[in-house]
Structures are given as C-alpha cells and as structure tokens.
C-alpha cells in the first residue's frame, strides 16, 4: 500500500551541521585564535634551516599600506597590531628574529610570518 518506505530512513539528522564546525570557523575577529604555526624545511628559505611559518588570517583586509600596523618579531613571540586586529603569538621554541620576516598575501588576506628556529 501507499506509505511504504517513507522518509524516515536516514533522516536529515545524519552528520548534521555540528560535525567539524568550530575550530577554524569560530572567532574570525580574533585571528590569534585561528592562527597556525607549522614547522617547515625548505632549501630556498633560510639556507635550508628549519623554520616556523605563521599564518594569520586578516579577513576584510586588502592592504596593510594604509594601516601602518605595529609588527614585531622577537625570539619568543610575534606581535601584530592594527585597526581591528590584535595578535600575540608565542613561538613553540625560540627563533632567530634577525632573519625572520613577514609578508602580506593579498589574494588570501593573510599575513605570513617566516621565522627560522634559533641555533641551539
């Protein structure tokens, strides 16, 4: 008869919107929370020395030219302050701040900081 099967199988509850949400999505106004610090080794950078790459999303920012942000790299941390963004990130281990540098990737509205690990 009619009604065999119905819509009950599987339902709309499978997976739901809760799966994997949070983490990267949450707190876009707090870039310090969703920054990622990863270790890399690349022969074209820092003569092959291991380095940290720090990515700080700056949504809505297309250029830092007019901002004149306060950006400071030290052995222990990276600090960035501009209108609407206040980032303070501690390096997992000491870096050589004299060789570190930052760049703004316009296509991704992302600030990238490269800092080689300090010599032991």
C-alpha positions as a LaTeX table, in Angstrom:
\begin{tabular}{lrrr}
\hline
Residue & $x$ (\AA) & $y$ (\AA) & $z$ (\AA) \\
\hline
Unk1 & 0.00 & 0.00 & 0.00 \\
Unk2 & 0.93 & 3.64 & $-0.03$ \\
Unk3 & 3.35 & 4.90 & 2.56 \\
Unk4 & 5.90 & 2.05 & 2.18 \\
Unk5 & 9.43 & 3.32 & 2.76 \\
Unk6 & 8.51 & 6.76 & 3.98 \\
Unk7 & 11.04 & 9.49 & 4.66 \\
Unk8 & 12.19 & 8.03 & 7.95 \\
Unk9 & 15.26 & 6.17 & 6.65 \\
Unk10 & 18.42 & 8.14 & 7.27 \\
Unk11 & 16.51 & 11.29 & 8.08 \\
Unk12 & 18.13 & 14.70 & 7.97 \\
Unk13 & 19.98 & 14.15 & 11.22 \\
Unk14 & 22.92 & 12.25 & 9.72 \\
Unk15 & 26.11 & 14.20 & 10.19 \\
Unk16 & 24.32 & 17.39 & 10.98 \\
Unk17 & 25.94 & 20.81 & 10.85 \\
Unk18 & 27.79 & 20.20 & 14.09 \\
Unk19 & 30.38 & 17.92 & 12.53 \\
Unk20 & 33.75 & 19.62 & 12.40 \\
Unk21 & 32.31 & 23.08 & 12.96 \\
Unk22 & 34.10 & 25.40 & 15.33 \\
Unk23 & 37.89 & 25.38 & 15.31 \\
Unk24 & 38.80 & 27.29 & 12.19 \\
Unk25 & 35.38 & 28.83 & 11.66 \\
Unk26 & 34.94 & 30.30 & 15.10 \\
Unk27 & 36.18 & 33.73 & 16.10 \\
Unk28 & 37.17 & 35.25 & 12.76 \\
Unk29 & 37.53 & 38.58 & 14.56 \\
Unk30 & 40.17 & 37.03 & 16.82 \\
Unk31 & 42.91 & 35.98 & 14.41 \\
Unk32 & 45.11 & 34.93 & 17.31 \\
Unk33 & 42.77 & 32.02 & 17.92 \\
Unk34 & 42.89 & 30.57 & 14.44 \\
Unk35 & 46.49 & 31.23 & 13.53 \\
Unk36 & 48.55 & 28.20 & 12.64 \\
Unk37 & 52.22 & 27.76 & 13.38 \\
Unk38 & 53.85 & 24.97 & 11.44 \\
Unk39 & 57.42 & 23.82 & 11.06 \\
Unk40 & 58.98 & 23.63 & 7.61 \\
Unk41 & 62.28 & 22.96 & 5.98 \\
Unk42 & 62.84 & 24.42 & 2.54 \\
Unk43 & 66.18 & 24.75 & 0.80 \\
Unk44 & 65.11 & 28.03 & $-0.80$ \\
Unk45 & 64.44 & 29.66 & 2.57 \\
Unk46 & 66.92 & 30.32 & 5.36 \\
Unk47 & 69.57 & 28.17 & 3.67 \\
Unk48 & 67.66 & 25.01 & 4.46 \\
Unk49 & 67.35 & 25.71 & 8.18 \\
Unk50 & 64.13 & 24.64 & 9.84 \\
Unk51 & 61.68 & 27.49 & 10.29 \\
Unk52 & 58.19 & 28.29 & 11.54 \\
Unk53 & 55.54 & 29.58 & 9.18 \\
Unk54 & 52.84 & 31.52 & 10.97 \\
Unk55 & 49.62 & 32.26 & 9.06 \\
Unk56 & 47.33 & 34.94 & 10.44 \\
Unk57 & 44.06 & 35.47 & 8.56 \\
Unk58 & 43.05 & 39.12 & 8.31 \\
Unk59 & 39.58 & 38.91 & 6.78 \\
Unk60 & 38.46 & 42.06 & 5.03 \\
Unk61 & 41.97 & 43.48 & 4.80 \\
Unk62 & 43.17 & 44.09 & 1.25 \\
Unk63 & 46.31 & 46.03 & 2.01 \\
Unk64 & 48.40 & 46.97 & 5.00 \\
Unk65 & 49.89 & 50.04 & 3.33 \\
Unk66 & 47.48 & 52.49 & 4.94 \\
Unk67 & 47.30 & 50.62 & 8.22 \\
Unk68 & 50.92 & 51.09 & 9.27 \\
Unk69 & 50.49 & 48.21 & 11.70 \\
Unk70 & 52.78 & 47.60 & 14.62 \\
Unk71 & 54.52 & 44.37 & 13.81 \\
Unk72 & 57.26 & 42.94 & 16.00 \\
Unk73 & 59.15 & 39.68 & 15.78 \\
Unk74 & 61.16 & 38.63 & 18.82 \\
Unk75 & 62.92 & 35.43 & 19.81 \\
Unk76 & 59.90 & 34.34 & 21.84 \\
Unk77 & 56.87 & 35.80 & 20.13 \\
Unk78 & 55.28 & 37.67 & 17.24 \\
Unk79 & 53.09 & 40.70 & 17.90 \\
Unk80 & 50.88 & 42.42 & 15.33 \\
Unk81 & 48.54 & 45.32 & 16.00 \\
Unk82 & 46.41 & 47.22 & 13.52 \\
Unk83 & 42.88 & 48.55 & 13.46 \\
Unk84 & 40.60 & 45.67 & 14.35 \\
Unk85 & 43.40 & 43.12 & 14.76 \\
Unk86 & 45.48 & 42.39 & 17.81 \\
Unk87 & 47.65 & 39.32 & 17.52 \\
Unk88 & 50.11 & 37.98 & 20.04 \\
Unk89 & 51.63 & 34.61 & 19.26 \\
Unk90 & 54.28 & 32.77 & 21.20 \\
Unk91 & 56.70 & 30.66 & 19.19 \\
Unk92 & 56.77 & 26.99 & 20.24 \\
Unk93 & 60.53 & 27.36 & 20.60 \\
Unk94 & 62.98 & 30.30 & 20.25 \\
Unk95 & 63.51 & 31.76 & 16.77 \\
Unk96 & 66.24 & 33.86 & 15.18 \\
Unk97 & 64.42 & 37.18 & 14.97 \\
Unk98 & 67.23 & 38.80 & 12.97 \\
Unk99 & 66.41 & 36.59 & 9.98 \\
Unk100 & 62.64 & 36.42 & 10.38 \\
Unk101 & 60.33 & 38.30 & 8.05 \\
Unk102 & 56.64 & 38.81 & 7.43 \\
Unk103 & 54.64 & 39.36 & 4.27 \\
Unk104 & 51.02 & 40.04 & 3.49 \\
Unk105 & 49.41 & 37.77 & 0.91 \\
Unk106 & 46.75 & 39.94 & $-0.64$ \\
Unk107 & 44.93 & 37.21 & $-2.55$ \\
Unk108 & 44.26 & 35.36 & 0.71 \\
Unk109 & 44.04 & 38.36 & 3.08 \\
Unk110 & 46.59 & 36.54 & 5.14 \\
Unk111 & 49.68 & 37.68 & 6.99 \\
Unk112 & 52.50 & 35.14 & 6.78 \\
Unk113 & 55.47 & 35.23 & 9.12 \\
Unk114 & 58.59 & 33.16 & 8.48 \\
Unk115 & 60.98 & 32.68 & 11.39 \\
Unk116 & 63.92 & 30.27 & 11.41 \\
Unk117 & 64.49 & 28.31 & 14.58 \\
Unk118 & 67.26 & 29.72 & 16.73 \\
Unk119 & 70.52 & 27.81 & 16.81 \\
Unk120 & 70.72 & 25.54 & 19.81 \\
\hline
\end{tabular}
